[in-house]
Coordinates of C-alpha atoms in Angstrom, one line a residue:
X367 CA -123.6 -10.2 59.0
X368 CA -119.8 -9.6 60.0
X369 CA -118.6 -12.8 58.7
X370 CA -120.2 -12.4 55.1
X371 CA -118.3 -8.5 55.3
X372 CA -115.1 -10.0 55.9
X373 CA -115.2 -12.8 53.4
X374 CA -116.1 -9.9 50.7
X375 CA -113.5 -8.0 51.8
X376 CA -111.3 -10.6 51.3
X377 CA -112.3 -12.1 48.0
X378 CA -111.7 -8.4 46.2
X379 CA -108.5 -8.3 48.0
X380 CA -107.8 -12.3 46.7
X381 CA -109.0 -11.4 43.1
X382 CA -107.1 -8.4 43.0
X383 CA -104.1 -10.2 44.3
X384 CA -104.3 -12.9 42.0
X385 CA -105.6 -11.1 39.5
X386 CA -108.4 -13.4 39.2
X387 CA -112.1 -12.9 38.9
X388 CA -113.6 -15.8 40.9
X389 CA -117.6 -15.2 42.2
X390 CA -118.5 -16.1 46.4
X391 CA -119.8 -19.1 44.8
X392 CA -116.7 -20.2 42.7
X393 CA -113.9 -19.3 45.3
X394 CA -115.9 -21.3 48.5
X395 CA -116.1 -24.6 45.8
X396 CA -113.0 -24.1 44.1
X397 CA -110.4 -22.9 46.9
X398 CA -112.6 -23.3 50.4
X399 CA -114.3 -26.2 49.7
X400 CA -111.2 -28.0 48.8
X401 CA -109.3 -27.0 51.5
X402 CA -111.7 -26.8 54.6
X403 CA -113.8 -30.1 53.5
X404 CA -113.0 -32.4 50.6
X405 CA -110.5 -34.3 53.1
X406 CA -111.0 -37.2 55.2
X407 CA -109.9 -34.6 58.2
X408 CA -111.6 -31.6 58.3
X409 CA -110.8 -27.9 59.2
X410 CA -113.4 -26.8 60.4
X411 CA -116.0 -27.9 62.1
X412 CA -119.5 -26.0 62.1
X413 CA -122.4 -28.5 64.0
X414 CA -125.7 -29.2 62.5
X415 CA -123.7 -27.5 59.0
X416 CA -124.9 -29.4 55.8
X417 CA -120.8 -30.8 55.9
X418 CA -121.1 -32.2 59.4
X419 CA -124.7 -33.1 60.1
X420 CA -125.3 -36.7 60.9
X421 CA -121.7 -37.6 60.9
X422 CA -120.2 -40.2 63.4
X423 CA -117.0 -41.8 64.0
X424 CA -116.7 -45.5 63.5
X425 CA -114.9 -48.0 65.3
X426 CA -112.1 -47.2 63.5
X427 CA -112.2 -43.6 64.1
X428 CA -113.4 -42.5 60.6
X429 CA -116.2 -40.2 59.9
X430 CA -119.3 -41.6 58.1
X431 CA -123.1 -41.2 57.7
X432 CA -125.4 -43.2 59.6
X433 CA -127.5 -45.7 57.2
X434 CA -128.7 -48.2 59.6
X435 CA -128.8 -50.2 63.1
X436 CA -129.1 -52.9 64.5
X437 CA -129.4 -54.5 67.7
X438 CA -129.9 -58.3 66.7
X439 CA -127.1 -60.3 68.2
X440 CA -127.1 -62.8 65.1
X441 CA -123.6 -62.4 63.5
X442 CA -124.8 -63.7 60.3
X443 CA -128.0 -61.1 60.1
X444 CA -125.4 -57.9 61.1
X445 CA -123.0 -59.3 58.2
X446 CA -126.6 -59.6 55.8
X447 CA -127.3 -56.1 56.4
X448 CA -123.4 -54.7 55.6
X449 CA -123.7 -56.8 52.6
X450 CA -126.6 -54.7 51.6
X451 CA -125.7 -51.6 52.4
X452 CA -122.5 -52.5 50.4
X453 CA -124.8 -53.4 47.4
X454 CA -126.1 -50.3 47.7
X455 CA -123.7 -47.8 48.0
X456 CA -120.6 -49.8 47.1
X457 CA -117.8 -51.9 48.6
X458 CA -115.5 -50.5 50.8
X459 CA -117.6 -47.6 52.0
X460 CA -119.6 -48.9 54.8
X461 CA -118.2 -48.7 58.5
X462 CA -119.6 -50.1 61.4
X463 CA -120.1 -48.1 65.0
X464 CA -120.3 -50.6 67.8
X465 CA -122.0 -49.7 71.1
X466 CA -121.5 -52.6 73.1
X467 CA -123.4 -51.5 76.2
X468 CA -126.5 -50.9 74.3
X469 CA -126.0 -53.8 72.3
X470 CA -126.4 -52.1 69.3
X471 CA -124.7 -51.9 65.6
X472 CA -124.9 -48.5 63.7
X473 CA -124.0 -48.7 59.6
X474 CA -122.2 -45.9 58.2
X475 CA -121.7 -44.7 54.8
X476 CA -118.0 -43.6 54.8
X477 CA -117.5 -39.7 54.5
X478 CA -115.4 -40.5 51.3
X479 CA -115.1 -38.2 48.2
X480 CA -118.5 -39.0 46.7
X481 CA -120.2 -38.8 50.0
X482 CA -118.3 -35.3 50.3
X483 CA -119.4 -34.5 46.9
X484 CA -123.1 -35.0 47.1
X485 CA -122.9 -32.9 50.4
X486 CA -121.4 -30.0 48.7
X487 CA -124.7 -30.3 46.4
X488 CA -127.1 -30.5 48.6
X489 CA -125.8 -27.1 50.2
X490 CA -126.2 -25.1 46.4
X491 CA -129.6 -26.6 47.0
X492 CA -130.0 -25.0 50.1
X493 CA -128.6 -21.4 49.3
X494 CA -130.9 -21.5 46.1
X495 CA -133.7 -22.8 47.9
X496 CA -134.2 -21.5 51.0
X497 CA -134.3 -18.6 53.4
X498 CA -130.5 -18.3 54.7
X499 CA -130.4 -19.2 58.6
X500 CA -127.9 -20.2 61.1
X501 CA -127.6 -23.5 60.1
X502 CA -126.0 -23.0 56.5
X503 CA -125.1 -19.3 56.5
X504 CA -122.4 -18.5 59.4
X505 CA -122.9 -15.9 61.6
X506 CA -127.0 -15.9 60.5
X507 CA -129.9 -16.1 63.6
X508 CA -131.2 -19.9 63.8
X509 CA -134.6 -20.2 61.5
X510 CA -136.3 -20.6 64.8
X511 CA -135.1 -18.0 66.9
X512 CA -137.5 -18.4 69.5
X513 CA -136.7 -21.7 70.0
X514 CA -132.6 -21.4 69.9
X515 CA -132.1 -18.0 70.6
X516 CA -128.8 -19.3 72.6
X517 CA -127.3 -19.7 68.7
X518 CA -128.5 -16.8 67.1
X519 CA -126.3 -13.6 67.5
X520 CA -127.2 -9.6 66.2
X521 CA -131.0 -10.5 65.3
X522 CA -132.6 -7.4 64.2
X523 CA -136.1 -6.2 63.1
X524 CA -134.6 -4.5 60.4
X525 CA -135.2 -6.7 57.3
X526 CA -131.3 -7.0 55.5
X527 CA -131.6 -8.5 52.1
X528 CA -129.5 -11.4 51.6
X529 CA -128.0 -12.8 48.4
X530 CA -126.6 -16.0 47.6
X531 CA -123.3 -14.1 47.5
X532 CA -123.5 -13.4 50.9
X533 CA -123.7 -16.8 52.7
X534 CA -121.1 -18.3 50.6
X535 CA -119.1 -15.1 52.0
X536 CA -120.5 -16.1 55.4
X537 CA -118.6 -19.3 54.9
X538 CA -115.2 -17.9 54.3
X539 CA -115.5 -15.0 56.6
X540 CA -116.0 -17.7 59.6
X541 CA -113.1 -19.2 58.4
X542 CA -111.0 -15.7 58.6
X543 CA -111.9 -15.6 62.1
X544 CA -109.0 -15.9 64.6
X545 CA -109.3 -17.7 67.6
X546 CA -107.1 -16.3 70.8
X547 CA -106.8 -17.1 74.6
X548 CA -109.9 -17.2 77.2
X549 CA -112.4 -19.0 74.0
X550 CA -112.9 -16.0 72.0
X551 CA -112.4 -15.3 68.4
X552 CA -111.9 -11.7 66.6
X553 CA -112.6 -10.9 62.7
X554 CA -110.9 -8.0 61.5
X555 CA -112.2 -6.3 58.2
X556 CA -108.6 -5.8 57.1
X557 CA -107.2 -6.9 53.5
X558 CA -104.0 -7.3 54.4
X559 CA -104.7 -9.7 57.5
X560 CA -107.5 -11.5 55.8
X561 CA -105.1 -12.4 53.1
X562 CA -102.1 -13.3 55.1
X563 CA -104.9 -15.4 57.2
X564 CA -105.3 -17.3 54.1
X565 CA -102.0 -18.1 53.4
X566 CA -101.8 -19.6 57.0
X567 CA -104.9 -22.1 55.6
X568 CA -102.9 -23.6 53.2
X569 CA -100.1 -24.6 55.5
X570 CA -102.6 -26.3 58.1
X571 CA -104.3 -28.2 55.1
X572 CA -101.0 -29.8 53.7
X573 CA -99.8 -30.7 57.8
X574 CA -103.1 -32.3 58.2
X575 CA -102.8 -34.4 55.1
X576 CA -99.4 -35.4 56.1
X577 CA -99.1 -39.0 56.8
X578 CA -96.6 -38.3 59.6
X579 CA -98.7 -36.2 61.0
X580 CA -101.8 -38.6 61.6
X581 CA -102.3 -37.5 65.3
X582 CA -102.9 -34.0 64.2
X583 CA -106.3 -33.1 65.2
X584 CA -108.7 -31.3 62.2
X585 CA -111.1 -28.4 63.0
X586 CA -108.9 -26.0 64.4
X587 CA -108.6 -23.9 61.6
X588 CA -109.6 -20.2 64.0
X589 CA -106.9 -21.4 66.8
X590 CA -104.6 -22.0 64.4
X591 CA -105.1 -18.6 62.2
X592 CA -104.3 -16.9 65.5
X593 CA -101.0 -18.6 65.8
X594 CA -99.8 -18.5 62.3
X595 CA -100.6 -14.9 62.4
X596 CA -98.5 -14.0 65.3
X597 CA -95.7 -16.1 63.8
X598 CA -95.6 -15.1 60.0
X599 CA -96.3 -11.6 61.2
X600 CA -93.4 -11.4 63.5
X601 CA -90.4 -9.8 61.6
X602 CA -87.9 -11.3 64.2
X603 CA -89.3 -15.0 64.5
X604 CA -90.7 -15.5 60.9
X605 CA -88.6 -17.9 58.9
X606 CA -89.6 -19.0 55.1
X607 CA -88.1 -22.0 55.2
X608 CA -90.1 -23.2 58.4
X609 CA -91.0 -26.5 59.1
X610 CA -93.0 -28.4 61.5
X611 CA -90.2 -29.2 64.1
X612 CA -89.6 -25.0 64.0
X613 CA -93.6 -24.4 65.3
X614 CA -93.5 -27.6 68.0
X615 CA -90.3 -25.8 69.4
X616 CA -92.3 -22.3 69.3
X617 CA -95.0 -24.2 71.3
X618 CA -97.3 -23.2 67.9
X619 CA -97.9 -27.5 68.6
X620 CA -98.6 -29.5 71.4
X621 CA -97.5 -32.8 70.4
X622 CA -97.7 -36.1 73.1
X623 CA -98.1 -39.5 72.0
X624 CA -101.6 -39.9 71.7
X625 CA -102.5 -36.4 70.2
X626 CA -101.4 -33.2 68.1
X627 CA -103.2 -30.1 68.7
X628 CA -102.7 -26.5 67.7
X629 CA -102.2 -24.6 71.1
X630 CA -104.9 -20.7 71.4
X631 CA -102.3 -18.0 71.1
X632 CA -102.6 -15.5 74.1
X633 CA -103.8 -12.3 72.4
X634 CA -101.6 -10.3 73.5
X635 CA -99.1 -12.2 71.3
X636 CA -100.8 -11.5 68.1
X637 CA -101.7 -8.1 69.6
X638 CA -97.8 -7.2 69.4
X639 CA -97.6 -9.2 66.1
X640 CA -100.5 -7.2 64.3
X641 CA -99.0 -4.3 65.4
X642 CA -95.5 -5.0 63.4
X643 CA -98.2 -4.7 60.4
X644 CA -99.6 -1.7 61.4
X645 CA -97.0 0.2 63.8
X646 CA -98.9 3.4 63.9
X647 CA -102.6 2.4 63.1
X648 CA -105.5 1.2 64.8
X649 CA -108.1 -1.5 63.9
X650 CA -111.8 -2.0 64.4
X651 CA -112.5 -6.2 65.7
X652 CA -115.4 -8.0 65.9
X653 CA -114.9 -10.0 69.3
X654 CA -117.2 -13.2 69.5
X655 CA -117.3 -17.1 69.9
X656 CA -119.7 -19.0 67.3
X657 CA -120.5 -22.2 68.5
X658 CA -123.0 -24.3 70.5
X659 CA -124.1 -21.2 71.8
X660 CA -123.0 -18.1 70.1
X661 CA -121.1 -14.9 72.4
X662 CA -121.0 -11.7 71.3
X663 CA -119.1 -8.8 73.0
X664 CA -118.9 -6.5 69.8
X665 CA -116.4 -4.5 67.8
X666 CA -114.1 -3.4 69.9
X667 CA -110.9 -0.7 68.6
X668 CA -107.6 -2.2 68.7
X669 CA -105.0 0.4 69.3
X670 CA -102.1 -1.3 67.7
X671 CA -99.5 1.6 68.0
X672 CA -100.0 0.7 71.7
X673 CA -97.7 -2.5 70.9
X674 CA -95.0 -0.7 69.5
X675 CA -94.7 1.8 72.0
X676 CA -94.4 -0.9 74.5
X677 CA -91.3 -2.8 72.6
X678 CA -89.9 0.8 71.8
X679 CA -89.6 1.5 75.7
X680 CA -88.6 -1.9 76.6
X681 CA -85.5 -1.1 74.2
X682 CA -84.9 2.5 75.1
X683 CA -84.8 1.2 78.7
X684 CA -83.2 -2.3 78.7
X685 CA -81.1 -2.1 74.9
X686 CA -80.4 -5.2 74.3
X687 CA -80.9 -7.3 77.2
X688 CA -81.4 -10.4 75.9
X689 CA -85.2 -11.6 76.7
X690 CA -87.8 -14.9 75.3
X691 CA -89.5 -12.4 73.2
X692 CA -92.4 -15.1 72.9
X693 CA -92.5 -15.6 77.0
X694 CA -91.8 -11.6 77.6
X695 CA -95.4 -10.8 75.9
X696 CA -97.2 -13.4 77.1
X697 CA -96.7 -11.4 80.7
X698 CA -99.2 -9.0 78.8
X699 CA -102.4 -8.3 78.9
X700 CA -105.8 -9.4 80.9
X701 CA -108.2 -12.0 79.8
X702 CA -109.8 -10.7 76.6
X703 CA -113.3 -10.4 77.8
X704 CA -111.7 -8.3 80.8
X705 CA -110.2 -6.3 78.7
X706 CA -113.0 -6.1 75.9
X707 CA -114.8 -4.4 79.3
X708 CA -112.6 -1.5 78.8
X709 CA -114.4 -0.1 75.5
X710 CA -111.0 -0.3 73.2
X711 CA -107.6 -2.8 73.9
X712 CA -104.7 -0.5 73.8
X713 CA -102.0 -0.3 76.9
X714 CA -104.4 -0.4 79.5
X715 CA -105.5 -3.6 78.4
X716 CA -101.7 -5.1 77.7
X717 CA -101.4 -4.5 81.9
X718 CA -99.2 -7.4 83.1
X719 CA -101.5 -9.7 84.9
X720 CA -99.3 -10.0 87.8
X721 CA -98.4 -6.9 88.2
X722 CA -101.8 -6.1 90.4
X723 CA -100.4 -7.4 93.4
X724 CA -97.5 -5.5 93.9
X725 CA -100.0 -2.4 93.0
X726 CA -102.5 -3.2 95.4
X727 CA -100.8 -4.6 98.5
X728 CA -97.6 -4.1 100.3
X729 CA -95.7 -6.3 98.8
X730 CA -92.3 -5.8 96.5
X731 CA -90.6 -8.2 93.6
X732 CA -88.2 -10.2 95.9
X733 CA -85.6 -10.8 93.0
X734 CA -84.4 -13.8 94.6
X735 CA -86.0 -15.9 91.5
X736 CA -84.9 -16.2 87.7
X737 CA -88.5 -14.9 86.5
X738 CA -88.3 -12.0 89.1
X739 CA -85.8 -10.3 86.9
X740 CA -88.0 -11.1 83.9
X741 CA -90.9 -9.8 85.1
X742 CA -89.4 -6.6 86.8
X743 CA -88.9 -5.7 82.7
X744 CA -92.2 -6.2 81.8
X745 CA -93.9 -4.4 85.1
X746 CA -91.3 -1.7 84.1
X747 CA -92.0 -1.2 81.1
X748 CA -95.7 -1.0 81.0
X749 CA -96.1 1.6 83.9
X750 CA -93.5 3.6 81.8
X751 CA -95.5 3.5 78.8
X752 CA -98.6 4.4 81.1
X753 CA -96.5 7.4 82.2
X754 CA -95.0 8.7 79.5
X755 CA -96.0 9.7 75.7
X756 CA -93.6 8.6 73.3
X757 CA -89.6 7.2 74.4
X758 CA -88.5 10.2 73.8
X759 CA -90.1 11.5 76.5
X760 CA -89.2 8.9 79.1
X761 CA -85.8 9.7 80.6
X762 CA -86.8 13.7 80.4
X763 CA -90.2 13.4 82.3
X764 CA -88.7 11.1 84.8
X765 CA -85.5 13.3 85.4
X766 CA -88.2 16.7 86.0
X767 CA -90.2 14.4 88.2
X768 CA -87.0 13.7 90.2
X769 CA -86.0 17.4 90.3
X770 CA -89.5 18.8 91.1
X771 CA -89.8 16.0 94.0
X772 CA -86.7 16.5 94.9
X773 CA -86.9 21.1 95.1
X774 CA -90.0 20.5 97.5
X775 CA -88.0 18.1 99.8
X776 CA -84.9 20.7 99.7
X777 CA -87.0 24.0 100.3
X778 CA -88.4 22.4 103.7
X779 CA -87.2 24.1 106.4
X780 CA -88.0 21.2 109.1
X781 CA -87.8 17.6 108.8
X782 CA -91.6 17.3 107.8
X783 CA -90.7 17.6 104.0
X784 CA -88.2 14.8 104.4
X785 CA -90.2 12.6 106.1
X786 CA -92.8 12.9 103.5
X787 CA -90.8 11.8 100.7
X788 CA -88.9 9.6 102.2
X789 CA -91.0 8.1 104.8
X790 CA -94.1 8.2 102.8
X791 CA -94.2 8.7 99.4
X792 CA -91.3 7.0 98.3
X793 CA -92.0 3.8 100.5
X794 CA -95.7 3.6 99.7
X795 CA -96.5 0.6 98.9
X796 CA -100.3 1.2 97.9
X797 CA -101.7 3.2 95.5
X798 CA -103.8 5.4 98.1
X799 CA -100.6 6.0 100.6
X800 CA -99.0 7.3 97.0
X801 CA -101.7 9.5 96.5
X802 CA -102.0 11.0 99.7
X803 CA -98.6 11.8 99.8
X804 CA -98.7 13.2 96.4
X805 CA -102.2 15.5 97.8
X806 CA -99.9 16.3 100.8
X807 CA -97.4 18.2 98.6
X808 CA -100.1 19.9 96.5
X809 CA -101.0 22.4 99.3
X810 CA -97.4 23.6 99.7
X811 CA -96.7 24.0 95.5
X812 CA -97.3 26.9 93.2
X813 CA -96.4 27.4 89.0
X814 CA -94.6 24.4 87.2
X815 CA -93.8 21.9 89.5
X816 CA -97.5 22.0 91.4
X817 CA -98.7 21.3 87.6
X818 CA -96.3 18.1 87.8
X819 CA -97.5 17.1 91.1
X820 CA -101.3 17.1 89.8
X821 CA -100.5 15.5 86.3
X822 CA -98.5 12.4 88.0
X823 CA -101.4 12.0 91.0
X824 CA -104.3 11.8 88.0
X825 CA -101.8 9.5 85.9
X826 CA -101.1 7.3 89.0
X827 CA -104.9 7.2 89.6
X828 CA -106.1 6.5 86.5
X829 CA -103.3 3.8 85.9
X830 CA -105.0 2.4 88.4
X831 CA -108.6 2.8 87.7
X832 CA -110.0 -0.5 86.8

């Protein structure tokens, strides 16, 4: 399975790094364990998971076990019952859970270090002893896949022999996985992201052990990874010496008065960031959502060089205008699934969601609003990447466009040359008027310039083709 690649692919990449030797088994109890589970708040949540199954909130909003219930009404037969269930498991680590519209008291064993403890041992038990499925090796079909085929994902016939290795890998792979915009997560089998992925985990852990922090809501470890990996990867916004109050103002948090939550990254954001890492490269992602019921859309190529090539143009054609380089990509890019569609996530992808209606319909950027301006750069930008091949190329192929448009309207000898360009082509305001007018010209151009002509009308067509 994907996630049990990616956690090997990290661990030789952690081992190597810290020149340490540690087995699936020892890393996922020495280093995940501790981090993702052995806290009161946890980072992860994975349902019907030996860590989270039969776990409940008490009145006082603490996780625990369920022990016990009752629905007698006689105080001093509820307090007979704690008292036992203290005598048996110890004082201070029962909790009660109080549905008052039932009538009914549940008794729960607290979810303390102990309790934490014997969990983490009956899941050896289970790796040892049993056949890995969905329910303790991530990623896995469900042991019943008839029954719950909604949470199985990439069943096969093929029988793939599994080791013990591999579902403790499953375990940190899932927690590699990096949660973006529109409820979708992506892996990528990369050392260098997987590791810098890591270092994210250990930042989330210590803010949600923070006692300032108590409104900081656990489980969020994929959202989160996608954040801290469009922030620590970003060479302009990165800072060491960040702190909390530096991500809220980022908008990394979402902090109100009854609740802290990490807000989903829009992909495009780390798209841009990842591509600071790898400027010229391209990457292979697994897009999927494991959960209640398990999507997969597949591995889909991310073509990274794509991002710089949009930040290189923006500069070559706007210098240093000074832009929100965090709101300026945001304007980027459909909704993932949308642009999963496409077969690979490159600049066709990164098209500006707003831009469609000043494509499709006769209708022009007013400029009579601050974000007009903003967006004008980011429309701008992207059909110039579209249309060009590298920023070297940009003001030379739009200055022979001009000149070859420009010849044709100058050799006419009527007014019907004129009035094409003019009338037509350069007021079009649809993407079929442009092409006809570009057709138009075709029949009437020979040699270099007809070559232009054609080029620009497929360019313009297939800029256009989804």
């Amino acid at each position: 399975m994907i996630t049990t690649v990616v956690g090997r692919t990290f661990l030789e990449a952690y081992n190597k790094k810290y020149q340490s030797n540690k087995s699936p088994k020892e890393f996922f109890e020495e280093v995940y364990f501790e981090l993702f589970y052995n806290h009161s708040k946890y980072m992860q949540w994975i349902t019907n998971s030996p860590f989270v199954q039969g776990i409940r909130t008490s009145d006082e909003n603490i996780f625990g076990r369920e022990i016990g219930k009752t629905t007698t009404k006689d105080e001093i037969l509820q307090k007979q019952l704690f008292d036992g269930f203290e005598d048996q498991y110890g004082k201070n680590r029962v909790l009660l859970k109080t549905d008052r519209q039932k009538g009914k008291i549940t008794y729960l064993l607290i979810n303390d270090k102990l309790e934490r403890q014997e969990r983490l041992q009956n899941f050896h038990q289970k790796v040892e002893n049993n056949e890995p499925d969905g329910s303790f090796a991530l990623g896995f079909p469900a042991s019943d896949i008839e029954g719950f085929a909604s949470t199985s994902g990439l069943v096969s016939e093929v029988l793939i022999p599994t080791t013990n290795d591999d579902v403790y890998l499953s375990w940190i792979g899932s927690g590699l996985s990096i949660g973006v915009s529109g409820g979708f997560s992506i892996l990528f089998d990369d050392s260098e992201i997987t590791l810098q992925t890591f270092e994210g985990w250990k930042i989330y852990r210590k803010y949600l052990n923070d006692a300032t922090l108590d409104k900081l809501r656990g489980n969020q470890i994929n959202t989160w990874n996608g954040q801290w990996l469009t922030y620590s990867l970003d060479v302009d916004s990165f800072r060491e010496d960040f702190d909390f109050t530096d991500l809220t103002d980022k908008k990394i948090f979402d902090v109100s008065t009854a609740l802290v939550e990490v807000n989903t990254v829009n992909w495009s954001q780390l798209f841009f960031s990842l591509s600071q890492l790898y400027p010229n490269g391209s990457l292979t992602g697994y897009v999927h959502t494991l959960g209640d019921i398990n999507k997969t859309i597949g591995f889909i190529p991310f073509y990274l060089k794509s991002g710089s090539r949009i930040i290189d143009i923006y500069k070559k054609l706007f210098g240093s205008t000074d832009t929100d380089k965090k709101r300026f990509e945001a304007l980027f890019g459909m909704h993932i699934k949308r642009a999963c569609e496409l077969g690979s996530i490159g600049l066709q992808a990164l098209k500006p969601d707003g831009i469609t209606k000043y494509m499709g319909e006769s209708k022009n950027l007013s400029f009579t609003k601050p974000e007009d301006t903003f967006n004008y750069y980011a429309y701008k930008t992207w059909l110039i990447a579209m249309l060009t091949k590298n920023k070297d190329e940009i003001n030379e192929y739009t200055i022979e466009l001009a000149e070859t448009i420009l010849r044709y309207k100058n050799q006419g000898t009527k007014n019907d040359r004129k009035t094409l360009i003019d009338s037509k082509l350069l007021a079009s305001k649809t993407k079929k008027g442009f092409i006809e007018s570009l057709t138009e010209m075709v029949k009437d151009l020979e040699g270099d310039d007809l070559d232009k002509i054609k080029k620009l009308k497929d360019e313009v067509h297939l800029l256009m083709g989804e």
